Coordinates of C-alpha atoms in Angstrom, one line a residue:
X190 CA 49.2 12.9 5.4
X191 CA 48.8 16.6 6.0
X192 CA 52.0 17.3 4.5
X193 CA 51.8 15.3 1.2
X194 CA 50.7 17.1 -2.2
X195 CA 47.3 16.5 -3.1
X196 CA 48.0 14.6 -5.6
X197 CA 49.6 12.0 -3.6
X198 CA 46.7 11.8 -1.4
X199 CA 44.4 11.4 -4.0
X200 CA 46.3 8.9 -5.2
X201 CA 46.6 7.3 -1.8
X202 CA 42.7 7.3 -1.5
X203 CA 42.6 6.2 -4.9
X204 CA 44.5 3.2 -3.3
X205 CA 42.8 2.8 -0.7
X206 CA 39.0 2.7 -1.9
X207 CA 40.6 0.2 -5.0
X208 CA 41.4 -2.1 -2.3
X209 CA 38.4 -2.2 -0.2
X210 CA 36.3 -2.4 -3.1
X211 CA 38.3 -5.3 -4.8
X212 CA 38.4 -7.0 -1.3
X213 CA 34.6 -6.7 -1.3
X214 CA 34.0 -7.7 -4.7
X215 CA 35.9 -10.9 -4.4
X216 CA 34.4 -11.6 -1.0
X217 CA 30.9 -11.3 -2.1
X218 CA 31.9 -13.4 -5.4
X219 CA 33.2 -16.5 -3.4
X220 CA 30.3 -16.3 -0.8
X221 CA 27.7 -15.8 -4.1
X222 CA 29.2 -19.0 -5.4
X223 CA 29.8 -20.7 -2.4
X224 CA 25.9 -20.2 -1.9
X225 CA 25.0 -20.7 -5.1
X226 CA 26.8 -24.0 -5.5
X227 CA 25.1 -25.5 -1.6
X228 CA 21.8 -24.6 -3.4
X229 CA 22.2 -26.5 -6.6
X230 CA 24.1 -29.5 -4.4
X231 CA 20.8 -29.7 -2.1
X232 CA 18.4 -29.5 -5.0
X233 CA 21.0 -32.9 -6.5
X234 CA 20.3 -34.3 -3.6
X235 CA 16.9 -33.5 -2.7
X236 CA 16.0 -34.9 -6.7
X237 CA 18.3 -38.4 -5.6
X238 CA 16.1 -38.2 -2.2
X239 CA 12.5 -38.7 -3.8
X240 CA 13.8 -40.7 -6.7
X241 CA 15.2 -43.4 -3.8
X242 CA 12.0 -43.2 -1.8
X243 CA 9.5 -43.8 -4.6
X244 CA 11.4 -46.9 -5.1
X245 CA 11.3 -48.1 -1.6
X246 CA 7.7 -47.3 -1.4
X247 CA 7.1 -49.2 -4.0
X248 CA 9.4 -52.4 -3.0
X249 CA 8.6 -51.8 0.7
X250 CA 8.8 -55.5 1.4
X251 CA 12.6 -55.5 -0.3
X252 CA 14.1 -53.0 2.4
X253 CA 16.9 -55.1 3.4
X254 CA 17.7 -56.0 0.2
X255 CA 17.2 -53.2 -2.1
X256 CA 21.0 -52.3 -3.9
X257 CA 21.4 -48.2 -3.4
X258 CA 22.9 -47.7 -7.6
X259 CA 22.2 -44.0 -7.6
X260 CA 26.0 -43.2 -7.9
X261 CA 26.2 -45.0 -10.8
X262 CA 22.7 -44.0 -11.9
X263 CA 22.9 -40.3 -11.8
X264 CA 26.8 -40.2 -12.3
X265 CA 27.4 -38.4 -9.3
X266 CA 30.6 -39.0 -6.3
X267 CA 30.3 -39.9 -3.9
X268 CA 27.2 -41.0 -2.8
X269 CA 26.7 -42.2 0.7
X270 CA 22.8 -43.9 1.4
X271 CA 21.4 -45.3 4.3
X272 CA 17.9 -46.3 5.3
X273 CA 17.5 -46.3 9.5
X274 CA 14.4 -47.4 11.2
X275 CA 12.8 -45.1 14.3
X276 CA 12.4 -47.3 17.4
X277 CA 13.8 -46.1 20.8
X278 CA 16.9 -45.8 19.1
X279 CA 17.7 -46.2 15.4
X280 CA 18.4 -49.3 13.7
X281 CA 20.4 -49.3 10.5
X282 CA 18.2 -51.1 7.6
X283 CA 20.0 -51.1 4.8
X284 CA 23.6 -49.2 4.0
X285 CA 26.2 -48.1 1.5
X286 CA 29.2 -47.3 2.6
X287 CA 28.5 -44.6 5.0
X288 CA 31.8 -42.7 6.2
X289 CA 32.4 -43.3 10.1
X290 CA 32.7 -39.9 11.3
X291 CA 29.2 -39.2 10.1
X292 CA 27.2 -39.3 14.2
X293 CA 23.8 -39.3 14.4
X294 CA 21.4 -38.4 17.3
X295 CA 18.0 -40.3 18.0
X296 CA 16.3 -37.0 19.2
X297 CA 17.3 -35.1 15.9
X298 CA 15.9 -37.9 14.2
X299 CA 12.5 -38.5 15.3
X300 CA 12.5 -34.2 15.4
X301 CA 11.9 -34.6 11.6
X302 CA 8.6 -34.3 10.1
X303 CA 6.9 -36.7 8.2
X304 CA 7.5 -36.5 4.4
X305 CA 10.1 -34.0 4.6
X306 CA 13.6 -33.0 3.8
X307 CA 16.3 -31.9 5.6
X308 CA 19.6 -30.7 5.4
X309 CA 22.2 -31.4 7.7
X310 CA 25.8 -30.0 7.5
X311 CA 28.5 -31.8 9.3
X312 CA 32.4 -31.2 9.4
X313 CA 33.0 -31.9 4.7
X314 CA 29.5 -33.5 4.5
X315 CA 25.9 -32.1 3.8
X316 CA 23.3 -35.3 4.4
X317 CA 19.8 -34.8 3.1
X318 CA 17.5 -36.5 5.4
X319 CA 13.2 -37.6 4.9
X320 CA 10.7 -38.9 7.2
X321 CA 9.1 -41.3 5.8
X322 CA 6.0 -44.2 6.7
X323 CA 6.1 -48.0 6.1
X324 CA 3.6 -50.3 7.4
X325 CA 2.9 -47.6 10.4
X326 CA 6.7 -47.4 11.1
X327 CA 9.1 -44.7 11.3
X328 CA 12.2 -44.5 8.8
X329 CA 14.6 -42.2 8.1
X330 CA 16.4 -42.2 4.6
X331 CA 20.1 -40.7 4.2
X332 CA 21.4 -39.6 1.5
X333 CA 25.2 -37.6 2.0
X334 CA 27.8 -36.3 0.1
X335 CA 31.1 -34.5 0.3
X336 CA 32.1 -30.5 -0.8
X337 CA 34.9 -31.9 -2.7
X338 CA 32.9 -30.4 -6.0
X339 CA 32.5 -27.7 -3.9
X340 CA 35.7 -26.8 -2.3
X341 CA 37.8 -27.9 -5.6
X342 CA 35.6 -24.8 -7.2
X343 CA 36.0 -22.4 -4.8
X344 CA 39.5 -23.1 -4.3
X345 CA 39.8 -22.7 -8.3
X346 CA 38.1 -19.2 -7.7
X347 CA 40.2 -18.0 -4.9
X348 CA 43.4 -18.6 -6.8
X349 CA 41.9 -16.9 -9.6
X350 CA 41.4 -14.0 -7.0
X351 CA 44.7 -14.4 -5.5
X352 CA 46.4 -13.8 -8.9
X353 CA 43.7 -11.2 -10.6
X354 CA 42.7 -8.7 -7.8
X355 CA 46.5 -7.7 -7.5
X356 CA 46.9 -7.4 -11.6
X357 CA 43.8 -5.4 -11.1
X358 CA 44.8 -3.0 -8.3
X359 CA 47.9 -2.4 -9.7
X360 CA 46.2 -1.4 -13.4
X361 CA 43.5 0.7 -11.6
X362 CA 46.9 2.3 -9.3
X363 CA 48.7 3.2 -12.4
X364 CA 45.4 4.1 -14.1
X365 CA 44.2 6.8 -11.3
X366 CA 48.2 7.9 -11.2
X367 CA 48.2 8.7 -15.2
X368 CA 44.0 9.9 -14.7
X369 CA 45.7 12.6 -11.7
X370 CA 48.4 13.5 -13.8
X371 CA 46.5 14.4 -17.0
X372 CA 43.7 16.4 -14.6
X373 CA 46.7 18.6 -12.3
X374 CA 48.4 19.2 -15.2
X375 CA 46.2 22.2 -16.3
X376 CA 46.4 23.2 -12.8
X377 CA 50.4 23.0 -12.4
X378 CA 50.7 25.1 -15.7
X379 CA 48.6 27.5 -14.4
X380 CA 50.6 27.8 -11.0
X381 CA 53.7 28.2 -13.1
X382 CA 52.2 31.1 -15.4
X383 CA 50.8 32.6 -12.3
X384 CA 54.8 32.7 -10.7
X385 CA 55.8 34.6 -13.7
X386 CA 52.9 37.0 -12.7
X387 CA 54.4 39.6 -10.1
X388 CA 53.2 43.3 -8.8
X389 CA 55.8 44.7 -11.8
X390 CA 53.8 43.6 -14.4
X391 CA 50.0 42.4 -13.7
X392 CA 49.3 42.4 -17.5
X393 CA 49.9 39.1 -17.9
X394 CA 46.6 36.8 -17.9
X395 CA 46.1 32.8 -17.7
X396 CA 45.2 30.8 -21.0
X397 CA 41.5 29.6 -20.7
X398 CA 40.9 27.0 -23.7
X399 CA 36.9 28.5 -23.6
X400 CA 35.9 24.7 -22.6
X401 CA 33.6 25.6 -19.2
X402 CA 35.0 23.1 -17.1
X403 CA 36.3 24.2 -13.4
X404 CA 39.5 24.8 -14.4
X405 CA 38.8 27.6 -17.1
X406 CA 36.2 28.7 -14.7
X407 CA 39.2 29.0 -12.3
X408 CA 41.2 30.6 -14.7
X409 CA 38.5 33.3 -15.5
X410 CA 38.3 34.2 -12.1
X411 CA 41.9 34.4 -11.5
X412 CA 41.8 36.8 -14.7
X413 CA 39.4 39.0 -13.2
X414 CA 41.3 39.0 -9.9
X415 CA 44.3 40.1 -11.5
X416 CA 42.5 42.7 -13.8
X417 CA 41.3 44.3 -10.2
X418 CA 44.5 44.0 -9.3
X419 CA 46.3 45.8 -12.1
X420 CA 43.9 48.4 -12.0
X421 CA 44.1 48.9 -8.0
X422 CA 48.2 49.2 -8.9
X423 CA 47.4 51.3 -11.5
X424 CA 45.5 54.1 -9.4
X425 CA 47.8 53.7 -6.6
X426 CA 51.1 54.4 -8.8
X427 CA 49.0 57.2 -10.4
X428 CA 47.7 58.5 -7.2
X429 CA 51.3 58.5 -6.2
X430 CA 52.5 60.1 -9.5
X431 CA 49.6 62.7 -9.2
X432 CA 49.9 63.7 -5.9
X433 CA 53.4 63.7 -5.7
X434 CA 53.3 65.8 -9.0
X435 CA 50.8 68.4 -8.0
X436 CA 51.4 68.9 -4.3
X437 CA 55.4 69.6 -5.4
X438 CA 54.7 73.6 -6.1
X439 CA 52.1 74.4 -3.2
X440 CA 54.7 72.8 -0.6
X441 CA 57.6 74.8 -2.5
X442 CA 55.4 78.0 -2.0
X443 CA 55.0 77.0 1.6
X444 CA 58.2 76.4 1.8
X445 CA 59.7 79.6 0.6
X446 CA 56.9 81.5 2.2
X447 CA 58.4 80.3 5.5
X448 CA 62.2 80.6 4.9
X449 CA 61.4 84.3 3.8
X450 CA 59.9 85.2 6.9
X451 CA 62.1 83.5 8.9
X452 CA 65.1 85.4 7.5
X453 CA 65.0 88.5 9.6
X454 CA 62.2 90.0 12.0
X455 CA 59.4 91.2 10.2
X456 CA 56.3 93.1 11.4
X457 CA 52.6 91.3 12.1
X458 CA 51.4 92.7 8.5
X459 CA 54.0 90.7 6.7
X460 CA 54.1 87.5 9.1
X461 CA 49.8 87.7 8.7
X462 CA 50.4 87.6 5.0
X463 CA 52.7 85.4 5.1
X464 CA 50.3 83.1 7.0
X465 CA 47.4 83.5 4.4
X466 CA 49.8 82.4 1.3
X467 CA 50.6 79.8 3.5
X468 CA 47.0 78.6 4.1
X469 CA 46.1 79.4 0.9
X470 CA 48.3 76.7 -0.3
X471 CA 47.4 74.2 2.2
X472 CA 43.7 74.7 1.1
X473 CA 44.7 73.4 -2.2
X474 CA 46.9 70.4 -1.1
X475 CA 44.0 69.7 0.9
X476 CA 41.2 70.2 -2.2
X477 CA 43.9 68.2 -4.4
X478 CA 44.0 65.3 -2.1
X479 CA 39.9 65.1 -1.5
X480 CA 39.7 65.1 -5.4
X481 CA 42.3 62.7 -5.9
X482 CA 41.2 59.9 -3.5
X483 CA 37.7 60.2 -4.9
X484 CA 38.8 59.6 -8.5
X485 CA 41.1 56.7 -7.1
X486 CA 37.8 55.3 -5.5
X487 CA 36.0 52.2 -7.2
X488 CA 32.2 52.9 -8.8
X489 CA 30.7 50.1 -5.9
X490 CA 32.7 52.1 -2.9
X491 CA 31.2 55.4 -4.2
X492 CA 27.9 54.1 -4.4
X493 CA 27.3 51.5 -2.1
X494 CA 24.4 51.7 -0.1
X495 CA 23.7 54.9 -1.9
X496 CA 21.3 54.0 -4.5
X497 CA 18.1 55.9 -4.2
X498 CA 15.4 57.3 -6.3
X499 CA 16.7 60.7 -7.3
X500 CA 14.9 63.8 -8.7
X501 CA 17.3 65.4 -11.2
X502 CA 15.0 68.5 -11.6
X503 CA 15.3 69.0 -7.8
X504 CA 19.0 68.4 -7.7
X505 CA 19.7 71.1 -10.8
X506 CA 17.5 73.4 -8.7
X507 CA 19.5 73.3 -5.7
X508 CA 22.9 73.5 -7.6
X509 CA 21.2 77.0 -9.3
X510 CA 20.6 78.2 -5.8
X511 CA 23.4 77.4 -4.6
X512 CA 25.8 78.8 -7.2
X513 CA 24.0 82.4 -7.3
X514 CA 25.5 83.9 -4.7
X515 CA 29.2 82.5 -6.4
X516 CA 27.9 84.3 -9.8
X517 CA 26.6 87.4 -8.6
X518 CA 30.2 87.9 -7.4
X519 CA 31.7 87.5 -10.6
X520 CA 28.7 89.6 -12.0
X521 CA 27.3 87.1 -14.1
X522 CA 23.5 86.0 -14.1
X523 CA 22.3 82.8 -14.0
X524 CA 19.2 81.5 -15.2
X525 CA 17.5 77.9 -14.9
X526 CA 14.7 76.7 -17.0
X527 CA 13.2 73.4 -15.8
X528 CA 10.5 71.7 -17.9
X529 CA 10.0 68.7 -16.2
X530 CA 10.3 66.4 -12.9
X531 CA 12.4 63.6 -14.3
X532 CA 13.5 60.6 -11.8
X533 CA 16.6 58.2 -12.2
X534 CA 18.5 56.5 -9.8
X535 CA 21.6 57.3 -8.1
X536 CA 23.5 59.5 -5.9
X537 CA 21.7 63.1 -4.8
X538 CA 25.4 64.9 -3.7
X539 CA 27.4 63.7 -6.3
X540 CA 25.7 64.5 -9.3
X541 CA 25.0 68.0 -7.5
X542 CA 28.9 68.2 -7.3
X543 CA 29.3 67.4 -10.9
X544 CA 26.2 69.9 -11.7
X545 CA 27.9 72.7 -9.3
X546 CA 31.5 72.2 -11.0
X547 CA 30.4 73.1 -14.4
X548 CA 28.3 75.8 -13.0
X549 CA 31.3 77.2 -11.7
X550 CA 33.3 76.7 -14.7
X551 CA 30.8 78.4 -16.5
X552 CA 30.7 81.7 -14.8
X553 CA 33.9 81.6 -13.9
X554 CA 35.5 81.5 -17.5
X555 CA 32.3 84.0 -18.7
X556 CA 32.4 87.3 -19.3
X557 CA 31.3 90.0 -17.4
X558 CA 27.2 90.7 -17.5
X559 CA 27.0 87.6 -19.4
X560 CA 24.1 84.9 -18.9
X561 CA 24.7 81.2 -18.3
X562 CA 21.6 79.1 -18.7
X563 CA 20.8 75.7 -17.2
X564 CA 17.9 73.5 -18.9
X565 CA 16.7 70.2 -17.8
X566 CA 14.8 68.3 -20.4
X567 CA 14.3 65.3 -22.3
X568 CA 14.1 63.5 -25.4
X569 CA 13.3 59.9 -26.5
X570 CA 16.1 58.3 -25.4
X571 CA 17.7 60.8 -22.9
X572 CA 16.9 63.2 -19.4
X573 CA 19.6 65.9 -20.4
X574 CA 20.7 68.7 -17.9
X575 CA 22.5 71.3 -20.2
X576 CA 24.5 73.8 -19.1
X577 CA 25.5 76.9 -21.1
X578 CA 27.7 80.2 -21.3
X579 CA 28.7 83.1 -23.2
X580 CA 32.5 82.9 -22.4
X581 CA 36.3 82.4 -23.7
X582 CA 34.9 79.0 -25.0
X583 CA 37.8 76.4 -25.6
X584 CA 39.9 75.0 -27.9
X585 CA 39.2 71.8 -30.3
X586 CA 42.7 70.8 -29.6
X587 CA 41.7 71.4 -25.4
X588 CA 38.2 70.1 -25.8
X589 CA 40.0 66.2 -26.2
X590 CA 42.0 66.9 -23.4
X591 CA 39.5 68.8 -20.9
X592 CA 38.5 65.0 -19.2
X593 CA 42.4 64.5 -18.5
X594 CA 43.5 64.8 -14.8
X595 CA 45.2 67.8 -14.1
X596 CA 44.8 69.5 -17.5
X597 CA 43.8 73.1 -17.2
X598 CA 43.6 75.7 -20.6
X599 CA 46.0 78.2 -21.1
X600 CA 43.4 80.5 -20.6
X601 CA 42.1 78.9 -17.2
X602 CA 45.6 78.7 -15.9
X603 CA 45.7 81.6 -13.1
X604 CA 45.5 81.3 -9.5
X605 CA 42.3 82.7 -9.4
X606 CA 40.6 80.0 -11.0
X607 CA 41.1 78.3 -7.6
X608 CA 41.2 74.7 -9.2
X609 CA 43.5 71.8 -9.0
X610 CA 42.5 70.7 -12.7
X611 CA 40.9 67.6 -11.4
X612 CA 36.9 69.2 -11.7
X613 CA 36.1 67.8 -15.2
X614 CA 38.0 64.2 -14.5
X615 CA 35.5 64.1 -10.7
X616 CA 32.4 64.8 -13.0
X617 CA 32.9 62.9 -15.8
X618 CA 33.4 60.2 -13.3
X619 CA 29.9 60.8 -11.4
X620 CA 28.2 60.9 -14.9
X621 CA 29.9 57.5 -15.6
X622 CA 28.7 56.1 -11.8
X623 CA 25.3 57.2 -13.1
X624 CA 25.1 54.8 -16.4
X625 CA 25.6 58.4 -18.4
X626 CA 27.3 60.1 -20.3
X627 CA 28.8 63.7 -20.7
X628 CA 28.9 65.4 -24.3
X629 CA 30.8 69.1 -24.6
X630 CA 30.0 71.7 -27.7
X631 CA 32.4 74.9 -27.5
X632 CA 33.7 77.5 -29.5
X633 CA 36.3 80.0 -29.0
X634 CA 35.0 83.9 -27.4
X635 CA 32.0 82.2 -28.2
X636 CA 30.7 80.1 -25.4
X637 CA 30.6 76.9 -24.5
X638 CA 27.9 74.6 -23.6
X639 CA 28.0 71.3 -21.7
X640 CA 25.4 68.0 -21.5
X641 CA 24.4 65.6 -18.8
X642 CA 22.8 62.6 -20.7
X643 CA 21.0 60.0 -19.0
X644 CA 19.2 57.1 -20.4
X645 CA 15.6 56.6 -20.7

C-alpha cells in the first residue's frame, strides 16, 4: 500500500468502506425483517390464541369434542392446535394434527402463568402457549405454526441481496473511480505545468479558474512560491552580474599594483604606496559587497524583530551631528532646522544611513562655502525630512536614472567621490522598508534638494 498512487488507495478505500457498508446494510435489512416478520407471526397467533379460548370458555363442557377450524377460518397454513390438561403430567384433551417432533416438558408447562401467552421457539416452529382455568383445572392451549412464510421471504430477500449488493458495489466502484479521476485531474495538470517550470525560466505561473476551492487555493500558493522564487533568482543572478561587474576594475588595480612592484626592487616609499592603492581598493570591494548584499536582502530579513517606535527628529539630529565634521572638511556648512518631534515606526540605523548618504551627497557635490540645509516637518498627509544644497545639481535625463544600481553622473564620476554608485539604490530601499517614499527636485549649478515622505 505504501507504494501505490493515491489514487489507487483511495480507490481501494473507496472499496473497501463500499463493502462493509453494503455488508451492513443488507445484514441489518434481513435481521429488520426477519424481526419484523416473528412480530407480526406472534401477534397472528396471539389474535388465533384468544379467538380459540373464548370459544372453549364458552363451550367448556364440549372440550373433547370441539373441531379446531381456525385454518380454514382465518386462511392461514398451517395450523397446529392442541388443548392439554395440567395434572402430574399433561394429558392431551383435544388435538389437530400436531407434528411429532414438537416435545413438551411438564415443568415448562405448569411455569406459565395463568391467562397468559407465550412464545416458544423450537427447531422450524414458533408455538404460542396460554394458561387457562376450567372448572378449577389447569389447561394449556397450543397453537403452532411453521416459518415457511417466513423463511420463503427471507430467502426471496437474500437472493435479491446476493444479486443486487454486487451490481451495487460495482456501480459505486466505477462511480468513486470516474468521481477520483474528475477530482486529480486538476491536480495532474498542475503537476505537468509545474515540470515545464524549471530554475531557467520561473516566469511561468499555474492557471487558477478563480473558483476558491483547495485546488486554486493550492495553485495560488504555488504562484506565490514561485514569484519568491523568481525574484530570489533574480537578485542572486543580479548579485552575481553586479558584483562580478563592479569588483572587475578594483581587483585589475590590485592586480597591476602588485605585478608593478613586484617587477624589480623598489624602495619602502614605493612598496608603502603601493600598499595604500592596494587597500584603497580592497576598501571598496569591501563597501561594494556590504551595499550589495543589503539591497539583495528581503524587506522582512531587514526588519525583523526590528520594529520600534522611532523619533525621526532625533534620528535627523544625529545624522547632522554626525556629518559636520565630514562637511567642515569639504568647507561647507550645514544647517538643521527642526520644527517638530514626529514618531513613526521602523528602523533607527537605517533610515539614519539613508539620512547620512544624502547628507554626504549633498556636501560632497556642493560648492565651496556653500550651505546645505536639512528641515524636518510636516504636512497633512506627510512627516517630510528635506534635504537641500547649493551644488552642481543634476541632470533631468540623470534624475530618472539616479535610483539605478551602480549609476553615478558624469560629474560624480571621480575617485574622490569615494562611492560604489549603490548609495541612492540602499536609501531608496530604507524609505521603501519604511512604507515611504522618496521625491528628488534638481536643477543644474543650481542645487538640488531631496524629500523623505512618510505617511500620516
Amino acid at each position: 500500500m505504501t507504494n501505490l498512487s493515491i489514487k489507487k488507495k483511495l480507490l481501494i478505500y473507496n472499496i473497501i468502506i463500499q463493502t462493509i457498508i453494503l455488508l451492513l446494510f443488507s445484514f441489518s435489512l434481513y435481521k429488520t425483517l426477519e424481526s419484523s416478520s416473528k412480530d407480526k407471526l406472534e401477534a397472528t397467533l396471539k389474535v388465533i390464541v384468544l379467538d380459540i379460548v373464548d370459544d372453549i370458555v364458552e363451550h367448556k363442557d364440549k372440550l373433547t369434542k370441539r373441531v379446531f377450524n381456525e385454518e380454514k377460518e382465518y386462511k392461514f397454513k398451517p395450523l397446529y392446535i392442541r388443548l392439554l390438561k395440567i395434572e402430574d403430567n399433561y394429558k392431551i384433551i383435544n388435538s389437530t394434527t400436531f407434528p411429532n417432533d414438537i416435545k413438551e416438558n411438564i415443568k415448562d408447562l405448569k411455569s406459565i402463568s395463568k391467562n397468559s401467552i407465550v412464545f416458544r421457539y423450537q427447531k422450524n416452529y414458533i408455538i404460542s402457549k396460554i394458561n387457562i382455568y376450567i372448572n378449577n383445572k389447569s389447561y394449556v392451549l397450543e397453537v403452532a405454526t411453521n416459518f415457511d412464510a417466513i423463511s420463503s421471504t427471507l430467502d426471496n430477500i437474500l437472493y435479491i441481496l446476493f444479486f443486487i449488493v454486487p451490481i451495487i458495489l460495482i456501480i459505486s466502484i466505477i462511480a468513486g473511480y470516474f468521481l477520483i479521476l474528475k477530482s486529480f485531474a486538476p491536480v495532474e495538470k498542475m503537476l505537468n505545468n509545474l515540470k515545464n517550470i524549471n530554475a531557467s525560466d520561473l516566469s511561468k505561473r499555474l492557471e487558477a479558474k478563480n473558483m476558491n476551492d483547495e485546488i486554486d487555493l493550492l495553485a495560488n500558493e504555488i504562484n506565490n512560491l514561485l514569484k519568491r522564487l523568481e525574484i530570489s533568482f533574480e537578485k542572486t543572478s543580479q548579485f552575481s552580474s553586479d558584483a562580478s561587474h563592479e569588483l572587475k576594475t578594483p581587483l585589475t588595480i590590485i592586480r597591476g599594483e602588485i605585478e608593478i612592484a613586484l617587477r624589480k626592487d623598489r624602495s619602502i616609499k614605493e612598496y608603502k604606496n603601493s600598499f595604500e592603492n592596494c587597500l584603497d581598493e580592497i576598501l571598496v570591494i569591501q563597501q561594494t559587497i556590504d551595499d550589495l548584499l543589503f539591497l539583495a536582502k528581503e524587506e522582512y530579513e531587514v526588519l525583523e524583530n526590528t520594529k520600534e517606535e522611532i523619533y525621526l527628529d532625533e534620528v535627523t539630529n544625529e545624522a547632522y551631528k554626525e556629518m559636520l565634521s565630514f562637511s567642515k572638511l569639504k568647507q561647507i556648512k550645514l544647517l538643521c532646522e527642526i520644527d517638530e518631534p514626529i514618531q513613526i515606526k521602523g528602523h533607527h540605523k537605517l533610515l539614519k544611513i539613508a539620512i547620512k548618504n544624502i547628507i554626504k551627497n549633498a556636501i560632497t557635490f556642493s560648492y565651496k562655502n556653500e550651505n546645505v540645509y536639512i528641515k524636518n516637518y510636516s504636512d497633512d498627509k506627510y512627516y517630510i525630512i528635506s534635504i537641500e544644497d547649493k551644488g552642481i545639481g543634476i541632470s533631468k535625463d540623470d534624475q530618472k536614472k539616479i535610483f539605478e544600481k551602480f549609476f553615478r553622473t558624469d560629474k560624480s564620476r571621480n575617485k574622490e567621490s569615494g562611492g560604489t554608485g549603490l548609495g541612492m539604490s540602499i536609501v531608496e530601499k530604507i524609505v521603501k522598508i519604511h512604507k515611504g517614499k522618496i521625491e528628488l527636485e534638481s536643477q543644474e549649478n543650481k542645487g538640488t534638494k531631496v524629500f523623505f515622505k512618510f505617511k500620516k
